[in-house]
Amino acid sequence: QSVLTQPPSASGTPGQRVTMSCSGSSPNIGSNYVYWYQQLPGTAPKLLIYRNNQRPSGVPDRFSGSKSGTSASLAISGLRSEDEADYYCATWDDSLSGWVFGGGTKLTVL
Amino acid sequence: QVQLVQSGAEVKKPGASVQVSCKTSGYTFTGYHMHWVRQAPGQGLEWMGWINAKSGGTKYAQKFQGRVSMTRDTSITTAYMELSGLRSDDTAVFYCARGDSTGYYDPFDYWGQGTVVTVSS
């Protein structure tokens, strides 16, 4: 059981905009930055969004992050087939004194 | 460019220990923490802990306390993770991933390729 809750799956068609959520609580998302990672099949995860809504260089602006209260969201616009992957949110948890991940959302591009 | 290259796959018997190495290049090794993350087959990501590459100080997730040890060798810019008392449910891919200078912000910006550890009798 993950500390952060993500829907197990999401889907969209090419060109569509999809969003996925990450729900937490006061000691984690409510108090700290949220990070998002993309894991393509058979590969290591890759940093997608840092500090709630910042994109590392090289990450397309189709990807955006937001946070409100104890929840965060990742949005992908102009969906492409290569976006099909698992997406994980992560944050620091003050109560656990450690980094915690969501269970991941598997994105399918129909 | 930043690179993290991990050691190869391991097969271990229950009760044994495994050590995974993470050789780094392309940045100042002692300026960052190194995290370790576990991913069981078909499952999500799980943080195991970090090591401060400069001081050698460590912080472990409660779940792994007493079974994990993280060390580093600054002369060869390599971090190590040793997990003891292996059980079948430790079968997983283990990743090293760079953190920031504090361990409390901006984690996992670069990742190793992963090391598969299989625990089987």
JSON list of C-alpha atoms in Angstrom, two decimals:
[
{"chain": "A", "resi": 1, "resn": "GLN", "atom": "CA", "xyz": [0.00, 0.00, 0.00]},
{"chain": "A", "resi": 2, "resn": "SER", "atom": "CA", "xyz": [1.66, 3.21, -1.20]},
{"chain": "A", "resi": 3, "resn": "VAL", "atom": "CA", "xyz": [1.63, 6.39, 0.86]},
{"chain": "A", "resi": 4, "resn": "LEU", "atom": "CA", "xyz": [0.73, 8.34, -2.27]},
{"chain": "A", "resi": 5, "resn": "THR", "atom": "CA", "xyz": [-2.33, 7.25, -4.24]},
{"chain": "A", "resi": 6, "resn": "GLN", "atom": "CA", "xyz": [-2.32, 7.18, -8.02]},
{"chain": "A", "resi": 7, "resn": "PRO", "atom": "CA", "xyz": [-4.96, 5.68, -10.32]},
{"chain": "A", "resi": 8, "resn": "PRO", "atom": "CA", "xyz": [-3.57, 2.42, -11.70]},
{"chain": "A", "resi": 9, "resn": "SER", "atom": "CA", "xyz": [-4.38, 3.28, -15.29]},
{"chain": "A", "resi": 10, "resn": "ALA", "atom": "CA", "xyz": [-5.16, 6.10, -17.70]},
{"chain": "A", "resi": 11, "resn": "SER", "atom": "CA", "xyz": [-5.66, 6.25, -21.43]},
{"chain": "A", "resi": 12, "resn": "GLY", "atom": "CA", "xyz": [-6.05, 8.64, -24.31]},
{"chain": "A", "resi": 13, "resn": "THR", "atom": "CA", "xyz": [-5.87, 8.91, -28.05]},
{"chain": "A", "resi": 14, "resn": "PRO", "atom": "CA", "xyz": [-3.10, 10.63, -29.99]},
{"chain": "A", "resi": 15, "resn": "GLY", "atom": "CA", "xyz": [-3.35, 14.41, -29.76]},
{"chain": "A", "resi": 16, "resn": "GLN", "atom": "CA", "xyz": [-5.57, 14.28, -26.70]},
{"chain": "A", "resi": 17, "resn": "ARG", "atom": "CA", "xyz": [-4.80, 15.83, -23.30]},
{"chain": "A", "resi": 18, "resn": "VAL", "atom": "CA", "xyz": [-4.68, 13.47, -20.33]},
{"chain": "A", "resi": 19, "resn": "THR", "atom": "CA", "xyz": [-4.21, 14.15, -16.65]},
{"chain": "A", "resi": 20, "resn": "MET", "atom": "CA", "xyz": [-3.26, 11.84, -13.82]},
{"chain": "A", "resi": 21, "resn": "SER", "atom": "CA", "xyz": [-3.52, 12.49, -10.13]},
{"chain": "A", "resi": 22, "resn": "CYS", "atom": "CA", "xyz": [-1.38, 11.86, -7.06]},
{"chain": "A", "resi": 23, "resn": "SER", "atom": "CA", "xyz": [-3.10, 12.11, -3.70]},
{"chain": "A", "resi": 24, "resn": "GLY", "atom": "CA", "xyz": [-1.32, 12.37, -0.38]},
{"chain": "A", "resi": 25, "resn": "SER", "atom": "CA", "xyz": [-1.64, 14.05, 2.99]},
{"chain": "A", "resi": 26, "resn": "SER", "atom": "CA", "xyz": [-0.27, 16.89, 5.11]},
{"chain": "A", "resi": 27, "resn": "PRO", "atom": "CA", "xyz": [3.12, 15.39, 6.03]},
{"chain": "A", "resi": 28, "resn": "ASN", "atom": "CA", "xyz": [3.99, 14.58, 2.42]},
{"chain": "A", "resi": 29, "resn": "ILE", "atom": "CA", "xyz": [2.44, 16.43, -0.50]},
{"chain": "A", "resi": 30, "resn": "GLY", "atom": "CA", "xyz": [0.92, 19.03, 1.82]},
{"chain": "A", "resi": 31, "resn": "SER", "atom": "CA", "xyz": [4.35, 20.10, 3.03]},
{"chain": "A", "resi": 32, "resn": "ASN", "atom": "CA", "xyz": [6.83, 19.28, 0.28]},
{"chain": "A", "resi": 33, "resn": "TYR", "atom": "CA", "xyz": [7.59, 19.44, -3.40]},
{"chain": "A", "resi": 34, "resn": "VAL", "atom": "CA", "xyz": [6.22, 16.81, -5.77]},
{"chain": "A", "resi": 35, "resn": "TYR", "atom": "CA", "xyz": [8.29, 15.10, -8.44]},
{"chain": "A", "resi": 36, "resn": "TRP", "atom": "CA", "xyz": [7.14, 13.05, -11.44]},
{"chain": "A", "resi": 37, "resn": "TYR", "atom": "CA", "xyz": [8.98, 10.25, -13.22]},
{"chain": "A", "resi": 38, "resn": "GLN", "atom": "CA", "xyz": [8.32, 8.46, -16.51]},
{"chain": "A", "resi": 39, "resn": "GLN", "atom": "CA", "xyz": [9.29, 4.82, -16.87]},
{"chain": "A", "resi": 40, "resn": "LEU", "atom": "CA", "xyz": [9.19, 3.44, -20.39]},
{"chain": "A", "resi": 41, "resn": "PRO", "atom": "CA", "xyz": [8.86, -0.35, -20.65]},
{"chain": "A", "resi": 42, "resn": "GLY", "atom": "CA", "xyz": [12.06, -2.11, -19.67]},
{"chain": "A", "resi": 43, "resn": "THR", "atom": "CA", "xyz": [13.97, 1.04, -18.82]},
{"chain": "A", "resi": 44, "resn": "ALA", "atom": "CA", "xyz": [14.99, 3.04, -15.77]},
{"chain": "A", "resi": 45, "resn": "PRO", "atom": "CA", "xyz": [12.73, 5.88, -14.66]},
{"chain": "A", "resi": 46, "resn": "LYS", "atom": "CA", "xyz": [13.40, 9.38, -15.95]},
{"chain": "A", "resi": 47, "resn": "LEU", "atom": "CA", "xyz": [12.79, 12.69, -14.17]},
{"chain": "A", "resi": 48, "resn": "LEU", "atom": "CA", "xyz": [9.88, 14.47, -15.83]},
{"chain": "A", "resi": 49, "resn": "ILE", "atom": "CA", "xyz": [8.82, 17.24, -13.42]},
{"chain": "A", "resi": 50, "resn": "TYR", "atom": "CA", "xyz": [10.62, 18.60, -10.37]},
{"chain": "A", "resi": 51, "resn": "ARG", "atom": "CA", "xyz": [9.51, 20.97, -7.61]},
{"chain": "A", "resi": 52, "resn": "ASN", "atom": "CA", "xyz": [5.80, 20.60, -8.51]},
{"chain": "A", "resi": 53, "resn": "ASN", "atom": "CA", "xyz": [5.88, 22.21, -11.94]},
{"chain": "A", "resi": 54, "resn": "GLN", "atom": "CA", "xyz": [9.43, 22.59, -13.26]},
{"chain": "A", "resi": 55, "resn": "ARG", "atom": "CA", "xyz": [10.64, 20.75, -16.34]},
{"chain": "A", "resi": 56, "resn": "PRO", "atom": "CA", "xyz": [14.26, 19.59, -16.68]},
{"chain": "A", "resi": 57, "resn": "SER", "atom": "CA", "xyz": [15.93, 20.63, -19.89]},
{"chain": "A", "resi": 58, "resn": "GLY", "atom": "CA", "xyz": [14.98, 18.29, -22.69]},
{"chain": "A", "resi": 59, "resn": "VAL", "atom": "CA", "xyz": [11.51, 17.48, -21.38]},
{"chain": "A", "resi": 60, "resn": "PRO", "atom": "CA", "xyz": [8.89, 18.74, -23.85]},
{"chain": "A", "resi": 61, "resn": "ASP", "atom": "CA", "xyz": [6.49, 21.44, -22.70]},
{"chain": "A", "resi": 62, "resn": "ARG", "atom": "CA", "xyz": [3.66, 19.00, -23.44]},
{"chain": "A", "resi": 63, "resn": "PHE", "atom": "CA", "xyz": [4.30, 17.77, -19.91]},
{"chain": "A", "resi": 64, "resn": "SER", "atom": "CA", "xyz": [3.18, 19.95, -17.02]},
{"chain": "A", "resi": 65, "resn": "GLY", "atom": "CA", "xyz": [2.76, 19.51, -13.29]},
{"chain": "A", "resi": 66, "resn": "SER", "atom": "CA", "xyz": [0.66, 21.21, -10.65]},
{"chain": "A", "resi": 67, "resn": "LYS", "atom": "CA", "xyz": [-0.02, 20.90, -6.95]},
{"chain": "A", "resi": 68, "resn": "SER", "atom": "CA", "xyz": [-2.87, 22.04, -4.75]},
{"chain": "A", "resi": 69, "resn": "GLY", "atom": "CA", "xyz": [-3.08, 21.21, -1.08]},
{"chain": "A", "resi": 70, "resn": "THR", "atom": "CA", "xyz": [-2.42, 17.52, -0.60]},
{"chain": "A", "resi": 71, "resn": "SER", "atom": "CA", "xyz": [-2.82, 16.53, -4.24]},
{"chain": "A", "resi": 72, "resn": "ALA", "atom": "CA", "xyz": [-0.78, 16.90, -7.38]},
{"chain": "A", "resi": 73, "resn": "SER", "atom": "CA", "xyz": [-1.42, 16.32, -11.06]},
{"chain": "A", "resi": 74, "resn": "LEU", "atom": "CA", "xyz": [0.55, 15.57, -14.18]},
{"chain": "A", "resi": 75, "resn": "ALA", "atom": "CA", "xyz": [-0.88, 16.65, -17.51]},
{"chain": "A", "resi": 76, "resn": "ILE", "atom": "CA", "xyz": [0.24, 15.54, -20.93]},
{"chain": "A", "resi": 77, "resn": "SER", "atom": "CA", "xyz": [-1.05, 17.45, -23.91]},
{"chain": "A", "resi": 78, "resn": "GLY", "atom": "CA", "xyz": [-0.76, 16.47, -27.57]},
{"chain": "A", "resi": 79, "resn": "LEU", "atom": "CA", "xyz": [-0.53, 12.82, -26.54]},
{"chain": "A", "resi": 80, "resn": "ARG", "atom": "CA", "xyz": [1.88, 10.70, -28.59]},
{"chain": "A", "resi": 81, "resn": "SER", "atom": "CA", "xyz": [2.37, 6.96, -28.85]},
{"chain": "A", "resi": 82, "resn": "GLU", "atom": "CA", "xyz": [5.81, 7.25, -27.26]},
{"chain": "A", "resi": 83, "resn": "ASP", "atom": "CA", "xyz": [4.21, 8.64, -24.09]},
{"chain": "A", "resi": 84, "resn": "GLU", "atom": "CA", "xyz": [2.91, 5.15, -23.31]},
{"chain": "A", "resi": 85, "resn": "ALA", "atom": "CA", "xyz": [4.66, 4.40, -20.02]},
{"chain": "A", "resi": 86, "resn": "ASP", "atom": "CA", "xyz": [4.30, 4.17, -16.26]},
{"chain": "A", "resi": 87, "resn": "TYR", "atom": "CA", "xyz": [4.23, 7.47, -14.40]},
{"chain": "A", "resi": 88, "resn": "TYR", "atom": "CA", "xyz": [5.19, 7.85, -10.74]},
{"chain": "A", "resi": 89, "resn": "CYS", "atom": "CA", "xyz": [4.86, 10.74, -8.33]},
{"chain": "A", "resi": 90, "resn": "ALA", "atom": "CA", "xyz": [7.21, 11.13, -5.38]},
{"chain": "A", "resi": 91, "resn": "THR", "atom": "CA", "xyz": [7.68, 13.45, -2.43]},
{"chain": "A", "resi": 92, "resn": "TRP", "atom": "CA", "xyz": [9.38, 13.67, 0.95]},
{"chain": "A", "resi": 93, "resn": "ASP", "atom": "CA", "xyz": [7.29, 12.52, 3.90]},
{"chain": "A", "resi": 94, "resn": "ASP", "atom": "CA", "xyz": [8.01, 14.39, 7.13]},
{"chain": "A", "resi": 95, "resn": "SER", "atom": "CA", "xyz": [6.35, 11.72, 9.31]},
{"chain": "A", "resi": 96, "resn": "LEU", "atom": "CA", "xyz": [8.19, 8.79, 7.76]},
{"chain": "A", "resi": 97, "resn": "SER", "atom": "CA", "xyz": [11.35, 10.86, 7.30]},
{"chain": "A", "resi": 98, "resn": "GLY", "atom": "CA", "xyz": [11.89, 9.39, 3.88]},
{"chain": "A", "resi": 99, "resn": "TRP", "atom": "CA", "xyz": [11.01, 9.61, 0.21]},
{"chain": "A", "resi": 100, "resn": "VAL", "atom": "CA", "xyz": [7.73, 8.04, -0.83]},
{"chain": "A", "resi": 101, "resn": "PHE", "atom": "CA", "xyz": [6.33, 7.09, -4.23]},
{"chain": "A", "resi": 102, "resn": "GLY", "atom": "CA", "xyz": [2.87, 6.64, -5.60]},
{"chain": "A", "resi": 103, "resn": "GLY", "atom": "CA", "xyz": [1.97, 3.21, -6.91]},
{"chain": "A", "resi": 104, "resn": "GLY", "atom": "CA", "xyz": [2.24, 4.44, -10.48]},
{"chain": "A", "resi": 105, "resn": "THR", "atom": "CA", "xyz": [-0.20, 5.08, -13.32]},
{"chain": "A", "resi": 106, "resn": "LYS", "atom": "CA", "xyz": [0.08, 3.04, -16.49]},
{"chain": "A", "resi": 107, "resn": "LEU", "atom": "CA", "xyz": [-0.73, 5.27, -19.47]},
{"chain": "A", "resi": 108, "resn": "THR", "atom": "CA", "xyz": [-2.05, 3.61, -22.60]},
{"chain": "A", "resi": 109, "resn": "VAL", "atom": "CA", "xyz": [-2.20, 5.49, -25.88]},
{"chain": "A", "resi": 110, "resn": "LEU", "atom": "CA", "xyz": [-5.10, 4.02, -27.82]},
{"chain": "B", "resi": 1, "resn": "GLN", "atom": "CA", "xyz": [27.45, 13.98, -19.25]},
{"chain": "B", "resi": 2, "resn": "VAL", "atom": "CA", "xyz": [26.29, 12.41, -16.03]},
{"chain": "B", "resi": 3, "resn": "GLN", "atom": "CA", "xyz": [26.45, 8.62, -16.08]},
{"chain": "B", "resi": 4, "resn": "LEU", "atom": "CA", "xyz": [25.63, 6.00, -13.48]},
{"chain": "B", "resi": 5, "resn": "VAL", "atom": "CA", "xyz": [26.66, 2.47, -14.45]},
{"chain": "B", "resi": 6, "resn": "GLN", "atom": "CA", "xyz": [25.62, -0.39, -12.22]},
{"chain": "B", "resi": 7, "resn": "SER", "atom": "CA", "xyz": [27.05, -3.84, -11.74]},
{"chain": "B", "resi": 8, "resn": "GLY", "atom": "CA", "xyz": [25.57, -6.89, -13.41]},
{"chain": "B", "resi": 9, "resn": "ALA", "atom": "CA", "xyz": [22.76, -9.23, -12.53]},
{"chain": "B", "resi": 10, "resn": "GLU", "atom": "CA", "xyz": [23.05, -11.43, -9.45]},
{"chain": "B", "resi": 11, "resn": "VAL", "atom": "CA", "xyz": [21.46, -14.70, -8.38]},
{"chain": "B", "resi": 12, "resn": "LYS", "atom": "CA", "xyz": [21.53, -15.37, -4.65]},
{"chain": "B", "resi": 13, "resn": "LYS", "atom": "CA", "xyz": [20.21, -17.98, -2.27]},
{"chain": "B", "resi": 14, "resn": "PRO", "atom": "CA", "xyz": [17.87, -17.07, 0.57]},
{"chain": "B", "resi": 15, "resn": "GLY", "atom": "CA", "xyz": [19.77, -15.76, 3.57]},
{"chain": "B", "resi": 16, "resn": "ALA", "atom": "CA", "xyz": [22.71, -14.55, 1.50]},
{"chain": "B", "resi": 17, "resn": "SER", "atom": "CA", "xyz": [23.84, -10.97, 0.94]},
{"chain": "B", "resi": 18, "resn": "VAL", "atom": "CA", "xyz": [24.21, -9.03, -2.28]},
{"chain": "B", "resi": 19, "resn": "GLN", "atom": "CA", "xyz": [26.27, -5.96, -3.07]},
{"chain": "B", "resi": 20, "resn": "VAL", "atom": "CA", "xyz": [25.41, -3.72, -6.00]},
{"chain": "B", "resi": 21, "resn": "SER", "atom": "CA", "xyz": [27.81, -1.06, -7.24]},
{"chain": "B", "resi": 22, "resn": "CYS", "atom": "CA", "xyz": [27.10, 2.20, -9.03]},
{"chain": "B", "resi": 23, "resn": "LYS", "atom": "CA", "xyz": [30.03, 3.74, -10.88]},
{"chain": "B", "resi": 24, "resn": "THR", "atom": "CA", "xyz": [29.55, 7.43, -11.58]},
{"chain": "B", "resi": 25, "resn": "SER", "atom": "CA", "xyz": [31.08, 9.93, -14.00]},
{"chain": "B", "resi": 26, "resn": "GLY", "atom": "CA", "xyz": [30.41, 13.34, -15.44]},
{"chain": "B", "resi": 27, "resn": "TYR", "atom": "CA", "xyz": [29.87, 15.25, -12.19]},
{"chain": "B", "resi": 28, "resn": "THR", "atom": "CA", "xyz": [31.51, 15.96, -8.83]},
{"chain": "B", "resi": 29, "resn": "PHE", "atom": "CA", "xyz": [30.75, 12.76, -6.92]},
{"chain": "B", "resi": 30, "resn": "THR", "atom": "CA", "xyz": [31.14, 14.27, -3.46]},
{"chain": "B", "resi": 31, "resn": "GLY", "atom": "CA", "xyz": [28.73, 17.10, -4.20]},
{"chain": "B", "resi": 32, "resn": "TYR", "atom": "CA", "xyz": [25.65, 14.92, -4.20]},
{"chain": "B", "resi": 33, "resn": "HIS", "atom": "CA", "xyz": [23.78, 12.22, -2.33]},
{"chain": "B", "resi": 34, "resn": "MET", "atom": "CA", "xyz": [23.14, 8.83, -3.91]},
{"chain": "B", "resi": 35, "resn": "HIS", "atom": "CA", "xyz": [19.79, 7.15, -3.45]},
{"chain": "B", "resi": 36, "resn": "TRP", "atom": "CA", "xyz": [18.87, 3.51, -3.91]},
{"chain": "B", "resi": 37, "resn": "VAL", "atom": "CA", "xyz": [15.44, 2.46, -5.17]},
{"chain": "B", "resi": 38, "resn": "ARG", "atom": "CA", "xyz": [13.95, -1.02, -5.44]},
{"chain": "B", "resi": 39, "resn": "GLN", "atom": "CA", "xyz": [11.38, -2.24, -7.94]},
{"chain": "B", "resi": 40, "resn": "ALA", "atom": "CA", "xyz": [9.92, -5.71, -7.53]},
{"chain": "B", "resi": 41, "resn": "PRO", "atom": "CA", "xyz": [8.67, -7.47, -10.68]},
{"chain": "B", "resi": 42, "resn": "GLY", "atom": "CA", "xyz": [5.57, -5.73, -12.00]},
{"chain": "B", "resi": 43, "resn": "GLN", "atom": "CA", "xyz": [5.51, -3.41, -9.00]},
{"chain": "B", "resi": 44, "resn": "GLY", "atom": "CA", "xyz": [6.20, 0.23, -8.24]},
{"chain": "B", "resi": 45, "resn": "LEU", "atom": "CA", "xyz": [9.22, 2.11, -6.99]},
{"chain": "B", "resi": 46, "resn": "GLU", "atom": "CA", "xyz": [10.37, 1.91, -3.37]},
{"chain": "B", "resi": 47, "resn": "TRP", "atom": "CA", "xyz": [12.98, 4.17, -1.77]},
{"chain": "B", "resi": 48, "resn": "MET", "atom": "CA", "xyz": [15.59, 2.29, 0.24]},
{"chain": "B", "resi": 49, "resn": "GLY", "atom": "CA", "xyz": [17.78, 5.11, 1.48]},
{"chain": "B", "resi": 50, "resn": "TRP", "atom": "CA", "xyz": [20.61, 7.46, 0.62]},
{"chain": "B", "resi": 51, "resn": "ILE", "atom": "CA", "xyz": [24.28, 8.01, 1.24]},
{"chain": "B", "resi": 52, "resn": "ASN", "atom": "CA", "xyz": [25.93, 11.40, 1.45]},
{"chain": "B", "resi": 53, "resn": "ALA", "atom": "CA", "xyz": [28.83, 10.86, -0.93]},
{"chain": "B", "resi": 54, "resn": "LYS", "atom": "CA", "xyz": [30.92, 13.55, 0.79]},
{"chain": "B", "resi": 55, "resn": "SER", "atom": "CA", "xyz": [30.57, 12.53, 4.44]},
{"chain": "B", "resi": 56, "resn": "GLY", "atom": "CA", "xyz": [29.49, 8.91, 4.05]},
{"chain": "B", "resi": 57, "resn": "GLY", "atom": "CA", "xyz": [26.48, 9.59, 6.26]},
{"chain": "B", "resi": 58, "resn": "THR", "atom": "CA", "xyz": [23.45, 7.45, 5.53]},
{"chain": "B", "resi": 59, "resn": "LYS", "atom": "CA", "xyz": [19.69, 7.48, 5.96]},
{"chain": "B", "resi": 60, "resn": "TYR", "atom": "CA", "xyz": [17.74, 4.29, 5.46]},
{"chain": "B", "resi": 61, "resn": "ALA", "atom": "CA", "xyz": [14.04, 3.67, 4.99]},
{"chain": "B", "resi": 62, "resn": "GLN", "atom": "CA", "xyz": [12.60, 2.08, 8.11]},
{"chain": "B", "resi": 63, "resn": "LYS", "atom": "CA", "xyz": [11.64, -1.02, 6.16]},
{"chain": "B", "resi": 64, "resn": "PHE", "atom": "CA", "xyz": [15.27, -1.79, 5.36]},
{"chain": "B", "resi": 65, "resn": "GLN", "atom": "CA", "xyz": [16.89, -0.73, 8.66]},
{"chain": "B", "resi": 66, "resn": "GLY", "atom": "CA", "xyz": [19.22, -3.43, 9.90]},
{"chain": "B", "resi": 67, "resn": "ARG", "atom": "CA", "xyz": [19.43, -5.19, 6.53]},
{"chain": "B", "resi": 68, "resn": "VAL", "atom": "CA", "xyz": [20.87, -2.55, 4.24]},
{"chain": "B", "resi": 69, "resn": "SER", "atom": "CA", "xyz": [24.23, -0.85, 4.18]},
{"chain": "B", "resi": 70, "resn": "MET", "atom": "CA", "xyz": [25.22, 1.93, 1.81]},
{"chain": "B", "resi": 71, "resn": "THR", "atom": "CA", "xyz": [28.84, 2.88, 1.35]},
{"chain": "B", "resi": 72, "resn": "ARG", "atom": "CA", "xyz": [30.96, 4.73, -1.15]},
{"chain": "B", "resi": 73, "resn": "ASP", "atom": "CA", "xyz": [34.54, 4.95, -2.40]},
{"chain": "B", "resi": 74, "resn": "THR", "atom": "CA", "xyz": [35.31, 8.52, -3.37]},
{"chain": "B", "resi": 75, "resn": "SER", "atom": "CA", "xyz": [38.61, 7.55, -5.03]},
{"chain": "B", "resi": 76, "resn": "ILE", "atom": "CA", "xyz": [36.71, 5.69, -7.73]},
{"chain": "B", "resi": 77, "resn": "THR", "atom": "CA", "xyz": [33.47, 7.69, -7.55]},
{"chain": "B", "resi": 78, "resn": "THR", "atom": "CA", "xyz": [31.44, 4.59, -6.85]},
{"chain": "B", "resi": 79, "resn": "ALA", "atom": "CA", "xyz": [28.53, 3.97, -4.49]},
{"chain": "B", "resi": 80, "resn": "TYR", "atom": "CA", "xyz": [27.56, 0.59, -3.10]},
{"chain": "B", "resi": 81, "resn": "MET", "atom": "CA", "xyz": [24.42, -0.94, -1.65]},
{"chain": "B", "resi": 82, "resn": "GLU", "atom": "CA", "xyz": [24.52, -4.18, 0.30]},
{"chain": "B", "resi": 83, "resn": "LEU", "atom": "CA", "xyz": [21.35, -6.00, 1.29]},
{"chain": "B", "resi": 84, "resn": "SER", "atom": "CA", "xyz": [21.62, -8.92, 3.68]},
{"chain": "B", "resi": 85, "resn": "GLY", "atom": "CA", "xyz": [19.29, -11.67, 4.82]},
{"chain": "B", "resi": 86, "resn": "LEU", "atom": "CA", "xyz": [17.86, -12.00, 1.33]},
{"chain": "B", "resi": 87, "resn": "ARG", "atom": "CA", "xyz": [14.38, -13.45, 0.94]},
{"chain": "B", "resi": 88, "resn": "SER", "atom": "CA", "xyz": [12.48, -14.45, -2.17]},
{"chain": "B", "resi": 89, "resn": "ASP", "atom": "CA", "xyz": [10.50, -11.21, -2.01]},
{"chain": "B", "resi": 90, "resn": "ASP", "atom": "CA", "xyz": [13.74, -9.26, -2.36]},
{"chain": "B", "resi": 91, "resn": "THR", "atom": "CA", "xyz": [13.83, -10.37, -6.00]},
{"chain": "B", "resi": 92, "resn": "ALA", "atom": "CA", "xyz": [13.80, -7.04, -7.78]},
{"chain": "B", "resi": 93, "resn": "VAL", "atom": "CA", "xyz": [15.59, -4.50, -9.91]},
{"chain": "B", "resi": 94, "resn": "PHE", "atom": "CA", "xyz": [17.74, -2.19, -7.79]},
{"chain": "B", "resi": 95, "resn": "TYR", "atom": "CA", "xyz": [18.53, 1.29, -9.06]},
{"chain": "B", "resi": 96, "resn": "CYS", "atom": "CA", "xyz": [20.98, 3.92, -7.93]},
{"chain": "B", "resi": 97, "resn": "ALA", "atom": "CA", "xyz": [19.77, 7.46, -8.55]},
{"chain": "B", "resi": 98, "resn": "ARG", "atom": "CA", "xyz": [21.50, 10.74, -7.88]},
{"chain": "B", "resi": 99, "resn": "GLY", "atom": "CA", "xyz": [20.12, 13.16, -5.34]},
{"chain": "B", "resi": 100, "resn": "ASP", "atom": "CA", "xyz": [21.05, 16.72, -4.50]},
{"chain": "B", "resi": 101, "resn": "SER", "atom": "CA", "xyz": [23.58, 17.96, -1.97]},
{"chain": "B", "resi": 102, "resn": "THR", "atom": "CA", "xyz": [21.18, 17.63, 0.97]},
{"chain": "B", "resi": 103, "resn": "GLY", "atom": "CA", "xyz": [19.18, 14.48, 0.30]},
{"chain": "B", "resi": 104, "resn": "TYR", "atom": "CA", "xyz": [15.97, 16.33, 1.06]},
{"chain": "B", "resi": 105, "resn": "TYR", "atom": "CA", "xyz": [15.32, 17.94, -2.31]},
{"chain": "B", "resi": 106, "resn": "ASP", "atom": "CA", "xyz": [15.43, 17.18, -6.01]},
{"chain": "B", "resi": 107, "resn": "PRO", "atom": "CA", "xyz": [15.93, 13.44, -5.83]},
{"chain": "B", "resi": 108, "resn": "PHE", "atom": "CA", "xyz": [16.52, 10.92, -8.61]},
{"chain": "B", "resi": 109, "resn": "ASP", "atom": "CA", "xyz": [17.54, 13.29, -11.39]},
{"chain": "B", "resi": 110, "resn": "TYR", "atom": "CA", "xyz": [19.84, 10.69, -12.99]},
{"chain": "B", "resi": 111, "resn": "TRP", "atom": "CA", "xyz": [19.41, 6.93, -12.75]},
{"chain": "B", "resi": 112, "resn": "GLY", "atom": "CA", "xyz": [21.57, 3.87, -13.25]},
{"chain": "B", "resi": 113, "resn": "GLN", "atom": "CA", "xyz": [20.41, 1.22, -15.67]},
{"chain": "B", "resi": 114, "resn": "GLY", "atom": "CA", "xyz": [19.29, -1.08, -12.87]},
{"chain": "B", "resi": 115, "resn": "THR", "atom": "CA", "xyz": [20.64, -4.35, -11.46]},
{"chain": "B", "resi": 116, "resn": "VAL", "atom": "CA", "xyz": [18.44, -7.44, -11.41]},
{"chain": "B", "resi": 117, "resn": "VAL", "atom": "CA", "xyz": [18.79, -9.45, -8.21]},
{"chain": "B", "resi": 118, "resn": "THR", "atom": "CA", "xyz": [17.10, -12.82, -8.14]},
{"chain": "B", "resi": 119, "resn": "VAL", "atom": "CA", "xyz": [16.75, -14.67, -4.85]},
{"chain": "B", "resi": 120, "resn": "SER", "atom": "CA", "xyz": [16.07, -18.35, -5.33]},
{"chain": "B", "resi": 121, "resn": "SER", "atom": "CA", "xyz": [16.99, -21.60, -3.69]}
]
